[in-house]
Amino acid sequence: MADVDSPYGLSGDGLPVAPSLEPTLKNARIPPVLAVMDGRVAFIGLLATALGVVAGYLAEVLIRLIGLVTNLAYYHRWSTGFASPAGHHLGWPVIFIPAAGGILVGLMARYGSQAIRGHGIPEAMEQVLLNESRIPARLTLLKPISAAIAIGTGGPFGAEGPIIATGGALGSLLGQVLSTTALERKTLLAAGAAAGMAATFGSPVSAVLLAVELLLFELRPRSIIPVALASVAATGVRFSIVGIKPVFPMPLLSTPNGLSLALYIAIGALVGVASVYVTRAVYWIEDAFEHLPIHWMWWPALGGLAVGGIGYFVPRTMGVGYDNIQAILSANLLGTGLLVLCLAKFLSWSIALGSGTSGGTLAPLFTIGGALGALVGGLLTLALPKVGVDPRICALVGMAAIFAGASRAMLASAVFAFEITLQPLGLLPLLGGCSAAYLISALLMKHSIMTEKLARRGVRVPEEYSADFLDQILVKEAASKQVVTLGAGQSLGEARTWIEAGADGATHHGFPVVDEKGLVIGVLTRRDLLEAPHAPESALRDLIHRDLAVVFEGNSLREAANHMVREGVGRLPVLGEDSSLVGILTRSDLLEAHATRLKSSEVAQRTFQTP
């Protein structure tokens, strides 16, 4: 879309045309001038805001649906209020309740959609990368219902993963129903997913960061603004329903000093190592299920048996477990009980997730990481009582660091832990711990828990978002200044003789054709000149068979490259402000610009690797 405030007008085909062009060049095709912000962004932002409101209420519906299933399965009562399976009095039959839920999820996956399996974010990433952000409409209904069944019957998952997946599916559906581009659908998908997370935890900023790090794969105002509006709207809905208090309130934390801060960072590094093995364990278990001699539809039932068996001995491992996170962060769960919960939750969750049932990763990882951080913090407090280590900060750092290491969403993890506790004294330890966890995880593990499955399917997931190198270089800095031109009145025979004689410049693959005023009117290639069916006395202007495509010296190389692709050409005449021909830009010039960047990067890498 052209920028309405730009100095360019629009030609008949909708492409911008510079008003300073000479009449001879009035039909020349030039790169479109795209606006950073326009009315279309406002429209998508309005849709995203409405999507955030809907996602906010959907989150409440799903949480109540989970409560209903839990109450029916474990307490035989009709209620949508939150209830933990840990308080049941069913005895050993509790082992079979998660298995029953697994059977229902397996049936829904086989006869409804396989996409309900898993925690939802990798599946959403796959649709963004491979399917232009098109998620089947039925997932908007099947994912929350399957998740409510899996979690409500005791599955060791949080509600946030399915809500994120449902919000993303709703955003994708909205983009498919309306006339939107693939990029706009991606924005709506990310907006719905972020709204789901914000509605669950009241964490709008970290929801936006999570969308950037795991779904958008870019950092542009056109996409961030709608996602932010959706997150704010969803959080507003949550506040109107449950109030503005933090999800996990904590007692006032102690102020970190230099030594304690170093220990918090070390805890983040330790938890980063744990995140690597947690991720590997999940996929090892998933691979083990792949070798079972039964249909995958029955795997969630087997996983449910394991969940029920572990839950029989350690009831706190069942269900969403938000009460466990609260107990860990408040230092109300210590010692052996903390260790048992950490190990049992990890075992139950990894088996359930590996079996392919429907559930999330955030809450289980927070429980495991928080418990691990609290355990290490307790040991440090005993060993170094004068250092000033706060076990509650250790738990907070462990909770965020394990997600940062497992998912590689570093900023989202650190900010999320702050938003759900509203403890500003934890921000510095969180940033240090999450950074250390990310570093260790990236060094020890090629892919994250979110991308390993995609990598196995041959999908390449972007991991670094940097400014476009070509967008930083102007055409005038890369274009060839020495241009070999042909006259419009020159005959075809003369041009052929010149080429066959091998004169200077005759070996080029393309030649701008200029008129008597020196203005370019077209481009002819060697093939045009040597294979044209015209008579030798024909003027070269008669051989021009397509509209002239040009670029200005003030355009960026990215705009020029896009224009080459759009026009299907390998070279563009470069015009100055007065429409005069000042150079020519070829594909080789674009590659040479990249070569300069690669050389500087490779020199830096060799310098680092030199002993």
mmCIF file with all atom_site columns, N, CA, C and O in Angstrom, residues 200 238 245 267 280 459 483 524 578 606:
data_model
loop_
_atom_site.group_PDB
_atom_site.id
_atom_site.type_symbol
_atom_site.label_atom_id
_atom_site.label_alt_id
_atom_site.label_comp_id
_atom_site.label_asym_id
_atom_site.label_entity_id
_atom_site.label_seq_id
_atom_site.pdbx_PDB_ins_code
_atom_site.Cartn_x
_atom_site.Cartn_y
_atom_site.Cartn_z
_atom_site.occupancy
_atom_site.B_iso_or_equiv
_atom_site.pdbx_formal_charge
_atom_site.auth_seq_id
_atom_site.auth_comp_id
_atom_site.auth_asym_id
_atom_site.auth_atom_id
_atom_site.pdbx_PDB_model_num
ATOM 1  N N  . THR A 1 200 ? -5.189  -15.074 30.970  1.00 0.00 ? 200 THR A N  1
ATOM 2  C CA . THR A 1 200 ? -4.981  -16.098 31.988  1.00 0.00 ? 200 THR A CA 1
ATOM 3  C C  . THR A 1 200 ? -4.225  -15.556 33.190  1.00 0.00 ? 200 THR A C  1
ATOM 4  O O  . THR A 1 200 ? -4.564  -15.833 34.344  1.00 0.00 ? 200 THR A O  1
ATOM 5  N N  . ARG A 1 238 ? -9.982  -9.528  32.126  1.00 0.00 ? 238 ARG A N  1
ATOM 6  C CA . ARG A 1 238 ? -9.619  -10.293 33.328  1.00 0.00 ? 238 ARG A CA 1
ATOM 7  C C  . ARG A 1 238 ? -9.782  -9.450  34.587  1.00 0.00 ? 238 ARG A C  1
ATOM 8  O O  . ARG A 1 238 ? -10.327 -9.920  35.592  1.00 0.00 ? 238 ARG A O  1
ATOM 9  N N  . LYS A 1 245 ? -5.390  -7.832  41.401  1.00 0.00 ? 245 LYS A N  1
ATOM 10 C CA . LYS A 1 245 ? -4.313  -8.380  42.226  1.00 0.00 ? 245 LYS A CA 1
ATOM 11 C C  . LYS A 1 245 ? -3.474  -9.350  41.407  1.00 0.00 ? 245 LYS A C  1
ATOM 12 O O  . LYS A 1 245 ? -3.945  -9.967  40.448  1.00 0.00 ? 245 LYS A O  1
ATOM 13 N N  . ILE A 1 267 ? 22.137  -19.642 39.738  1.00 0.00 ? 267 ILE A N  1
ATOM 14 C CA . ILE A 1 267 ? 20.953  -20.509 39.799  1.00 0.00 ? 267 ILE A CA 1
ATOM 15 C C  . ILE A 1 267 ? 20.276  -20.558 38.430  1.00 0.00 ? 267 ILE A C  1
ATOM 16 O O  . ILE A 1 267 ? 19.840  -21.623 37.973  1.00 0.00 ? 267 ILE A O  1
ATOM 17 N N  . ARG A 1 280 ? 14.937  -32.734 26.530  1.00 0.00 ? 280 ARG A N  1
ATOM 18 C CA . ARG A 1 280 ? 15.348  -34.006 25.937  1.00 0.00 ? 280 ARG A CA 1
ATOM 19 C C  . ARG A 1 280 ? 14.512  -35.163 26.465  1.00 0.00 ? 280 ARG A C  1
ATOM 20 O O  . ARG A 1 280 ? 14.173  -36.094 25.723  1.00 0.00 ? 280 ARG A O  1
ATOM 21 N N  . VAL A 1 459 ? 11.173  -28.285 9.282   1.00 0.00 ? 459 VAL A N  1
ATOM 22 C CA . VAL A 1 459 ? 10.782  -26.876 9.279   1.00 0.00 ? 459 VAL A CA 1
ATOM 23 C C  . VAL A 1 459 ? 11.884  -26.053 9.943   1.00 0.00 ? 459 VAL A C  1
ATOM 24 O O  . VAL A 1 459 ? 12.319  -26.366 11.044  1.00 0.00 ? 459 VAL A O  1
ATOM 25 N N  . VAL A 1 483 ? 27.838  3.178   -16.743 1.00 0.00 ? 483 VAL A N  1
ATOM 26 C CA . VAL A 1 483 ? 26.723  2.541   -17.434 1.00 0.00 ? 483 VAL A CA 1
ATOM 27 C C  . VAL A 1 483 ? 26.974  2.568   -18.941 1.00 0.00 ? 483 VAL A C  1
ATOM 28 O O  . VAL A 1 483 ? 27.273  3.625   -19.509 1.00 0.00 ? 483 VAL A O  1
ATOM 29 N N  . LEU A 1 524 ? 17.315  -3.291  -22.851 1.00 0.00 ? 524 LEU A N  1
ATOM 30 C CA . LEU A 1 524 ? 17.410  -4.431  -23.749 1.00 0.00 ? 524 LEU A CA 1
ATOM 31 C C  . LEU A 1 524 ? 18.542  -5.342  -23.291 1.00 0.00 ? 524 LEU A C  1
ATOM 32 O O  . LEU A 1 524 ? 19.609  -4.865  -22.882 1.00 0.00 ? 524 LEU A O  1
ATOM 33 N N  . ASP A 1 578 ? 16.738  14.382  -10.873 1.00 0.00 ? 578 ASP A N  1
ATOM 34 C CA . ASP A 1 578 ? 16.283  15.066  -12.091 1.00 0.00 ? 578 ASP A CA 1
ATOM 35 C C  . ASP A 1 578 ? 15.913  14.081  -13.199 1.00 0.00 ? 578 ASP A C  1
ATOM 36 O O  . ASP A 1 578 ? 15.817  14.464  -14.370 1.00 0.00 ? 578 ASP A O  1
ATOM 37 N N  . ARG A 1 606 ? 36.487  -15.576 13.172  1.00 0.00 ? 606 ARG A N  1
ATOM 38 C CA . ARG A 1 606 ? 37.845  -16.127 13.159  1.00 0.00 ? 606 ARG A CA 1
ATOM 39 C C  . ARG A 1 606 ? 38.685  -15.522 14.280  1.00 0.00 ? 606 ARG A C  1
ATOM 40 O O  . ARG A 1 606 ? 39.472  -16.198 14.920  1.00 0.00 ? 606 ARG A O  1
#
